XYZ file of C-alpha atoms in Angstrom:
405
model
C -301.895 152.938 -63.658
C -299.156 150.354 -64.240
C -296.598 150.097 -61.448
C -293.168 150.734 -63.029
C -291.093 149.559 -60.083
C -288.242 147.199 -61.039
C -287.508 144.002 -59.128
C -284.396 144.195 -56.962
C -283.239 142.440 -53.809
C -284.718 145.347 -51.809
C -288.254 145.042 -53.243
C -291.321 142.924 -52.570
C -293.311 141.360 -55.385
C -296.352 139.299 -56.250
C -295.398 136.527 -58.664
C -297.469 133.909 -60.462
C -295.589 130.641 -60.855
C -296.872 128.408 -63.645
C -295.698 124.795 -63.730
C -296.149 122.904 -67.004
C -295.380 119.181 -67.121
C -296.544 115.984 -68.772
C -297.529 112.525 -67.597
C -298.241 109.574 -69.929
C -301.969 110.374 -70.120
C -302.221 114.154 -69.835
C -300.678 117.596 -69.980
C -300.706 119.510 -66.707
C -300.633 123.221 -65.883
C -300.541 124.323 -62.239
C -300.535 127.995 -61.226
C -299.689 129.387 -57.826
C -299.669 133.098 -56.921
C -297.018 133.980 -54.349
C -297.764 137.060 -52.268
C -295.043 139.206 -50.644
C -292.080 137.605 -52.351
C -288.984 138.922 -50.587
C -286.014 138.642 -52.932
C -283.505 139.326 -50.156
C -284.742 136.529 -47.913
C -286.606 133.955 -50.010
C -285.060 130.993 -51.817
C -284.965 130.439 -55.586
C -282.922 128.301 -57.970
C -280.025 130.594 -59.001
C -281.069 130.806 -62.671
C -284.626 131.768 -61.737
C -283.460 134.364 -59.215
C -281.155 135.983 -61.779
C -283.937 135.941 -64.374
C -286.368 137.678 -62.028
C -284.052 140.537 -61.206
C -284.539 143.930 -62.911
C -287.948 143.048 -64.298
C -291.034 145.258 -64.580
C -294.605 144.414 -63.675
C -296.044 142.318 -66.493
C -292.763 140.712 -67.518
C -292.132 136.953 -67.342
C -289.247 134.523 -67.394
C -289.373 130.813 -68.205
C -286.999 127.948 -67.506
C -286.983 124.196 -68.052
C -286.034 122.255 -64.945
C -284.855 118.663 -65.021
C -286.464 116.118 -62.663
C -285.457 116.850 -59.085
C -284.359 120.444 -59.765
C -287.246 122.232 -58.026
C -288.148 119.512 -55.504
C -286.015 116.860 -53.846
C -284.402 114.584 -56.421
C -285.865 111.121 -56.762
C -284.099 108.630 -54.495
C -284.357 104.858 -54.921
C -284.008 104.364 -51.165
C -287.253 106.307 -50.645
C -289.191 103.525 -52.392
C -289.406 100.755 -49.852
C -291.477 97.868 -48.535
C -293.168 97.868 -45.138
C -295.265 95.351 -43.270
C -298.987 95.927 -43.297
C -298.876 96.385 -39.550
C -296.700 99.477 -40.037
C -299.636 101.228 -41.760
C -301.886 102.842 -39.156
C -305.368 101.966 -40.398
C -306.977 104.231 -37.802
C -305.376 107.249 -39.424
C -305.260 110.580 -37.629
C -308.937 110.385 -36.673
C -311.431 107.617 -36.034
C -312.076 106.515 -39.624
C -310.596 103.183 -40.665
C -308.326 103.525 -43.702
C -307.757 100.650 -46.120
C -304.521 100.978 -48.141
C -305.287 101.153 -51.878
C -302.966 101.087 -54.873
C -301.872 104.453 -56.266
C -303.419 106.488 -53.443
C -301.607 109.093 -51.365
C -301.613 109.088 -47.564
C -299.892 111.228 -44.899
C -296.456 109.858 -44.056
C -297.419 109.981 -40.394
C -299.565 106.890 -40.947
C -296.382 104.816 -41.241
C -294.735 103.399 -38.129
C -291.038 102.608 -37.666
C -289.910 104.058 -41.000
C -286.635 105.985 -41.014
C -287.117 109.758 -41.295
C -290.897 109.585 -40.766
C -292.577 110.924 -37.634
C -296.180 110.621 -36.500
C -297.226 114.240 -37.137
C -295.774 114.261 -40.685
C -298.569 115.094 -43.131
C -296.435 115.094 -46.278
C -297.878 112.607 -48.768
C -296.463 109.227 -49.672
C -297.806 106.997 -52.415
C -298.844 103.394 -52.036
C -297.409 101.611 -55.100
C -297.909 97.955 -54.242
C -300.320 95.944 -52.115
C -299.817 92.303 -51.111
C -301.178 90.155 -48.312
C -298.510 90.948 -45.774
C -296.620 93.919 -47.200
C -297.049 97.339 -48.781
C -294.731 99.029 -51.277
C -294.515 102.742 -50.535
C -292.916 105.638 -52.408
C -291.781 108.473 -50.141
C -290.453 110.623 -52.994
C -292.057 113.941 -53.898
C -294.908 113.381 -56.432
C -293.155 115.674 -58.962
C -289.651 114.298 -58.446
C -289.676 112.238 -61.631
C -291.015 114.898 -64.024
C -289.394 117.599 -66.116
C -291.112 120.902 -65.332
C -291.256 124.146 -67.277
C -291.616 127.078 -64.875
C -292.927 130.452 -66.003
C -292.686 133.214 -63.403
C -294.768 136.312 -64.134
C -294.334 139.556 -62.199
C -297.805 140.745 -61.163
C -296.729 143.567 -58.844
C -293.557 145.190 -57.475
C -293.486 147.466 -54.465
C -291.092 149.074 -52.015
C -290.120 147.358 -48.784
C -290.182 149.831 -45.923
C -288.275 147.755 -43.394
C -286.713 144.337 -42.873
C -287.795 142.736 -39.636
C -286.706 139.199 -40.317
C -289.225 136.414 -40.645
C -289.734 133.185 -42.567
C -287.715 132.395 -45.660
C -289.952 130.907 -48.353
C -288.836 128.472 -51.049
C -291.554 129.546 -53.448
C -291.102 126.882 -56.100
C -291.388 124.173 -53.465
C -294.572 125.803 -52.204
C -295.956 126.042 -55.762
C -295.083 122.361 -56.255
C -296.899 121.223 -53.092
C -299.706 119.122 -54.599
C -298.872 118.962 -58.318
C -297.811 115.479 -59.345
C -300.495 113.765 -57.291
C -302.959 113.875 -60.203
C -300.788 111.539 -62.335
C -301.040 107.766 -62.367
C -298.268 105.564 -60.969
C -296.488 103.813 -63.881
C -299.581 104.444 -66.016
C -301.677 102.055 -63.887
C -305.162 103.087 -62.793
C -305.321 104.430 -59.254
C -307.689 102.469 -57.024
C -310.213 105.152 -56.178
C -313.186 102.887 -56.714
C -313.054 100.274 -53.965
C -314.784 100.770 -50.586
C -318.140 102.038 -51.901
C -316.766 105.450 -52.963
C -320.035 106.773 -54.415
C -322.147 106.418 -51.277
C -323.442 109.671 -49.800
C -324.410 110.806 -46.326
C -327.850 111.828 -47.620
C -329.257 109.176 -49.941
C -332.746 110.673 -50.128
C -334.012 111.608 -53.568
C -331.977 114.511 -54.929
C -335.123 116.219 -56.187
C -336.059 116.878 -52.556
C -332.685 118.452 -51.742
C -332.802 120.687 -54.828
C -336.549 121.397 -54.701
C -336.119 124.981 -53.495
C -333.957 127.416 -55.468
C -330.915 128.792 -53.667
C -329.576 131.529 -55.958
C -326.199 131.553 -54.213
C -322.705 131.601 -55.640
C -320.588 128.670 -54.545
C -317.291 130.359 -55.480
C -315.797 133.779 -54.810
C -315.398 136.321 -57.622
C -311.723 135.575 -58.247
C -312.418 131.845 -58.491
C -315.316 132.478 -60.880
C -312.958 134.566 -62.986
C -310.547 131.630 -63.134
C -313.333 129.294 -64.268
C -314.292 131.766 -66.992
C -310.658 131.955 -68.058
C -310.437 128.164 -68.410
C -313.669 128.061 -70.406
C -312.406 130.953 -72.505
C -309.423 128.834 -73.531
C -311.365 125.707 -74.495
C -314.620 127.150 -75.881
C -315.108 129.108 -79.100
C -317.838 131.522 -80.251
C -320.634 129.929 -82.253
C -320.404 126.550 -80.516
C -323.347 124.472 -79.397
C -322.694 124.117 -75.667
C -324.247 121.977 -72.941
C -323.950 123.282 -69.366
C -324.185 120.044 -67.402
C -325.525 120.246 -63.820
C -326.287 123.910 -64.426
C -328.100 126.438 -62.247
C -328.845 130.178 -62.293
C -325.393 131.185 -63.581
C -323.137 129.751 -66.261
C -319.539 130.829 -65.934
C -318.969 131.524 -69.611
C -316.787 134.453 -70.710
C -319.033 137.523 -70.985
C -317.910 138.375 -74.522
C -318.398 134.879 -75.959
C -321.663 134.108 -77.761
C -322.777 130.589 -78.669
C -325.135 129.189 -81.297
C -326.986 127.459 -78.452
C -326.327 127.059 -74.749
C -328.489 124.393 -73.138
C -328.589 124.011 -69.371
C -329.348 120.709 -67.694
C -329.893 120.883 -63.944
C -332.119 120.042 -60.998
C -334.100 123.220 -60.304
C -336.279 124.730 -63.036
C -336.578 128.129 -61.326
C -332.794 128.535 -61.151
C -332.355 127.427 -64.759
C -335.060 129.821 -65.970
C -333.201 132.703 -64.323
C -329.921 131.930 -66.115
C -329.437 134.651 -68.767
C -326.801 132.692 -70.722
C -329.029 129.745 -71.537
C -331.048 129.519 -74.747
C -332.865 126.428 -73.435
C -332.916 124.245 -70.334
C -334.116 120.883 -69.002
C -334.363 119.363 -65.552
C -332.861 115.918 -65.049
C -331.378 113.914 -62.168
C -328.114 112.465 -63.474
C -327.908 110.149 -60.478
C -331.033 108.317 -61.672
C -330.978 108.377 -65.474
C -329.008 106.173 -67.848
C -329.198 108.512 -70.816
C -328.921 112.199 -71.629
C -331.972 113.506 -73.551
C -329.960 114.570 -76.604
C -328.978 113.091 -79.931
C -325.602 111.657 -80.845
C -323.008 114.327 -81.630
C -325.375 117.194 -80.822
C -322.876 119.469 -79.024
C -319.494 121.001 -79.706
C -318.670 121.355 -76.019
C -319.868 120.419 -72.537
C -318.963 122.147 -69.277
C -319.636 121.014 -65.722
C -318.916 123.533 -62.957
C -318.514 122.777 -59.235
C -320.783 119.729 -59.465
C -318.831 116.614 -60.443
C -318.459 115.660 -56.760
C -322.209 114.926 -56.580
C -322.255 112.270 -59.313
C -322.792 108.759 -57.964
C -322.811 107.292 -61.485
C -319.896 109.195 -63.048
C -318.808 106.525 -65.528
C -322.263 106.403 -67.124
C -322.461 110.204 -67.257
C -319.038 110.568 -68.873
C -319.855 107.937 -71.494
C -323.104 109.770 -72.238
C -321.193 113.051 -72.466
C -318.992 111.444 -75.099
C -322.036 110.219 -77.010
C -323.664 113.651 -77.316
C -320.382 115.353 -78.274
C -319.192 115.690 -81.847
C -315.825 114.093 -82.649
C -313.223 116.541 -81.378
C -315.768 118.101 -79.031
C -314.491 119.264 -75.650
C -315.666 118.316 -72.154
C -314.408 120.665 -69.404
C -314.965 119.824 -65.732
C -314.095 122.430 -63.082
C -314.358 122.222 -59.288
C -313.015 123.696 -56.070
C -312.787 122.706 -52.404
C -316.335 123.716 -51.463
C -319.412 121.499 -51.715
C -322.616 120.382 -49.985
C -321.312 117.561 -47.706
C -324.589 115.588 -47.466
C -324.776 115.120 -51.235
C -321.084 114.752 -52.132
C -319.796 111.229 -52.759
C -318.001 109.679 -49.797
C -314.544 109.482 -51.327
C -314.417 113.179 -52.235
C -313.660 114.404 -48.713
C -311.085 111.627 -48.183
C -308.886 112.728 -51.082
C -306.172 115.340 -51.305
C -307.340 118.161 -53.593
C -304.908 117.119 -56.334
C -305.993 113.484 -55.999
C -309.490 114.659 -56.907
C -308.039 115.899 -60.185
C -306.619 112.433 -60.742
C -309.953 110.772 -59.977
C -311.859 112.994 -62.419
C -309.185 112.199 -65.002
C -309.962 108.506 -64.386
C -313.598 109.194 -65.274
C -312.391 110.385 -68.699
C -309.906 107.547 -69.142
C -312.314 104.778 -68.118
C -314.578 105.373 -71.103
C -311.695 105.247 -73.652
C -313.765 107.808 -75.582
C -311.694 110.884 -74.704
C -308.174 111.908 -75.629
C -305.912 114.953 -75.441
C -306.460 115.103 -71.676
C -305.249 118.156 -69.757
C -305.526 119.334 -66.165
C -305.331 122.800 -64.627
C -305.077 124.247 -61.149
C -305.016 127.813 -59.819
C -304.215 128.641 -56.181
C -302.940 131.449 -54.012
C -304.915 134.464 -55.222
C -306.167 136.799 -52.488
C -309.838 136.549 -51.608
C -311.776 139.650 -52.729
C -312.329 142.150 -49.918
C -316.079 142.216 -50.602
C -316.448 138.443 -50.324
C -318.557 137.292 -47.374
C -315.759 134.944 -46.273
C -312.998 137.550 -46.578
C -312.447 137.653 -42.806
C -312.307 133.849 -42.567
C -310.128 132.944 -45.543
C -307.176 134.910 -46.876
C -307.083 133.156 -50.233
C -309.537 132.776 -53.089
C -311.145 129.388 -53.632
C -308.724 127.191 -55.586
C -309.883 126.042 -58.994
C -309.131 122.665 -60.539
C -310.066 121.474 -64.010
C -309.857 118.395 -66.194
C -310.496 118.768 -69.916
C -310.787 116.035 -72.542
C -311.675 115.874 -76.231
C -314.035 113.365 -77.837
C -312.090 110.888 -79.955
């Protein structure tokens, strides 16, 4: 039954904040679900606060915010030059860090910079590298972008007491991460120096995947978000390739395809997948070519697997080859993976930087256009999930989608 409570300063609410913005190469949509929003105590831009008042569950408000309106305004003094010796190459652990163009690093890696302290983990961006100096941008990653914010009321409930507590600036929390997936001045981020595609376990992948696992790598809410993304980019009757597939394909239940071919590593898992009309086994880290004809598919999906590719540029060019013009390639992933088989750079990146790196896979081929990225965070983890007592929130979902030129 729909909750008919109305938002007031004396109520609590669950609100989904959706941030829509554009960079030169892509459209971006980032969603964050805020739990226990306290209108009396929490902080909102005045127009958004007024718009959220006296609303029912299911209602939404939307506003366009100029650059710097929901995060700190861009400040020229926050883009500065430091000596290389002011960058702590040892980082906050024992791994040596080499500064690379376009990458984000915790501000605490910088020494003797005004307003920066050692424990500060807020990101800064490296925007210039020379022999003796580094150009750094300390501004918020979203500070230069116009952002459309849609706030949707998911639930309203009574507040039984007011015991004080933390005041949350929810838009700032929702904007923590978005912006990092965009290039700096439309120049390619240097993700690909320092042997990024090495892996801890370089033994043949067929050995690692020899035995079927039949486990879900995402919780139910996260799987639902993947299905929702695929539901937006796929259409009934398509010929679809599920790249790096296994015993489940996260297609919408009510969507039927002309064909759905799975390509993965374990034949027993693929044979158990009820959504596939056909399947093949293939190690994409060894082959130069997909076993399909040119323009054979309308769409390709790759779920929670892109982090295992040690030849991503070849795979993305092959994906373009087997897609029809206008065909869609949707790549989704989260923050869970098998560490021995994931590429080395994956664990070194901020989660939103990973979105930017996957976007670079699309851009490098020059065969994809109409690029878009998605993220969904903040949903509660289902009570029946085996990690419910360890993690309060559902696995975040990130996606990059491109269309064959």
